[in-house]
Amino acid sequence: MQLKSRHLLGIEHLDKAEIELILDTAASFKEVSTREIKKVPTLRGKTVVTLFYEVSTRTRTSFELAAKRLSADTVSISTSTSSVQKGETLVDTVRNLEAMKPDYFVVRHSCSGAALMISRISQASIVNAGDGSHEHPTQALLDAFTMRERKGDISKLRVAIIGDIRHSRVVRSNILLLRKLGADVHIAGPATLLPPGMDRLGVTVTSDIGVAIRNADVVMMLRIQQERMDKSFFPSLREFAMYYGLTRERMRLAKSDAIIMHPGPINRGVEIDHELADCDRSVILDQTENGVAVRMAVLYLLAGGNPAGEAS
Ligand code: CP
């Protein structure tokens, strides 16, 4: 089995079998990062361009490491040091980079639909590394990989996702993926940060964090995205933390073996208490580690790679 598209623009375009193929392939790649020589020849001769119009630590680094561990060449374009600063448009930037014959563009942009737009003008495979408030597909895939690794069958899990639902591309990709795999998904946040129509995605919506967390197997906290807020959605960060922050007391409502997730970066003391971010139920650094294997799998499969087992 192979992926149907040469692009990964969003979870919305993947079916259940394709999601499972990516997760299975990532499982076979995870071991590469534990070797003394962290490299396989799988994508030798391919070129991966990372084109980030927004800041990133985890996504950009793990895509670059994933490409390097597959022996691809990588080029990193930062808008702060590129001709974007001279007013060059996204289309002109892509057309000029395209002239140098890359095989992949990994794109992060503040506009929803930016990756889709590039896929229409490029011969390369396009990977959406986050577009506005729309999707962040590889984050949802690495989250699912981590849930499956820690908790087993995703269709049996109750997952609570809490925080800034309105501005989060992570929540949209996670909801689409978790519903395709059959999980029971509950989302919670202040009413002002809950966009209308979320229930049509097959999730339970509440503004009561305790209701969402009760009996959860997985508690995923989201970052408050102040950079995307054009007005005030809650009185203060202190009040947000008081009513919607994850505390030890609130975590007692979840199952006793529930795990804590966060895509990062964390606002410590806002959406999650310091001690919970670092406690033994937190799998936040596992998520970051698994991001490399998942992104290796995505790059490999978009090149037409064969299923797990033939990866090394
Ligand atoms: N989770 C995530 O996308 O982190 P970065 O913004 O650091 O890439």
GROMACS .gro file of C-alpha atoms and ligand atoms in nm, residues 52 55-60 108 129 136 139 169-170 263-265 295, ligand 1:
model
   25
   52PHE     CA    1   0.899   2.862   0.729
   55VAL     CA    2   0.878   3.057   1.394
   56SER     CA    3   0.931   2.695   1.495
   57THR     CA    4   1.158   2.487   1.715
   58ARG     CA    5   1.016   2.133   1.710
   59THR     CA    6   0.863   2.100   1.362
   60ARG     CA    7   1.143   2.257   1.163
  108ARG     CA    8   0.474   2.672   0.750
  129ALA     CA    9   0.400   2.208   0.855
  136HIS     CA   10  -0.085   2.079   1.131
  139GLN     CA   11   0.164   1.712   1.472
  169ARG     CA   12  -0.448   2.407   1.389
  170VAL     CA   13  -0.331   2.122   1.613
  263PRO     CA   14   0.224   2.002   2.131
  264GLY     CA   15   0.456   2.274   2.265
  265PRO     CA   16   0.572   2.535   2.317
  295ARG     CA   17   0.836   1.290   0.968
  313CP      N1   18   0.435   2.184   1.804
  313CP      C1   19   0.494   2.271   1.721
  313CP      O1   20   0.450   2.290   1.605
  313CP      O2   21   0.605   2.333   1.771
  313CP      P1   22   0.695   2.438   1.692
  313CP      O3   23   0.610   2.562   1.669
  313CP      O4   24   0.812   2.464   1.780
  313CP      O5   25   0.732   2.377   1.561
   0.00000   0.00000   0.00000
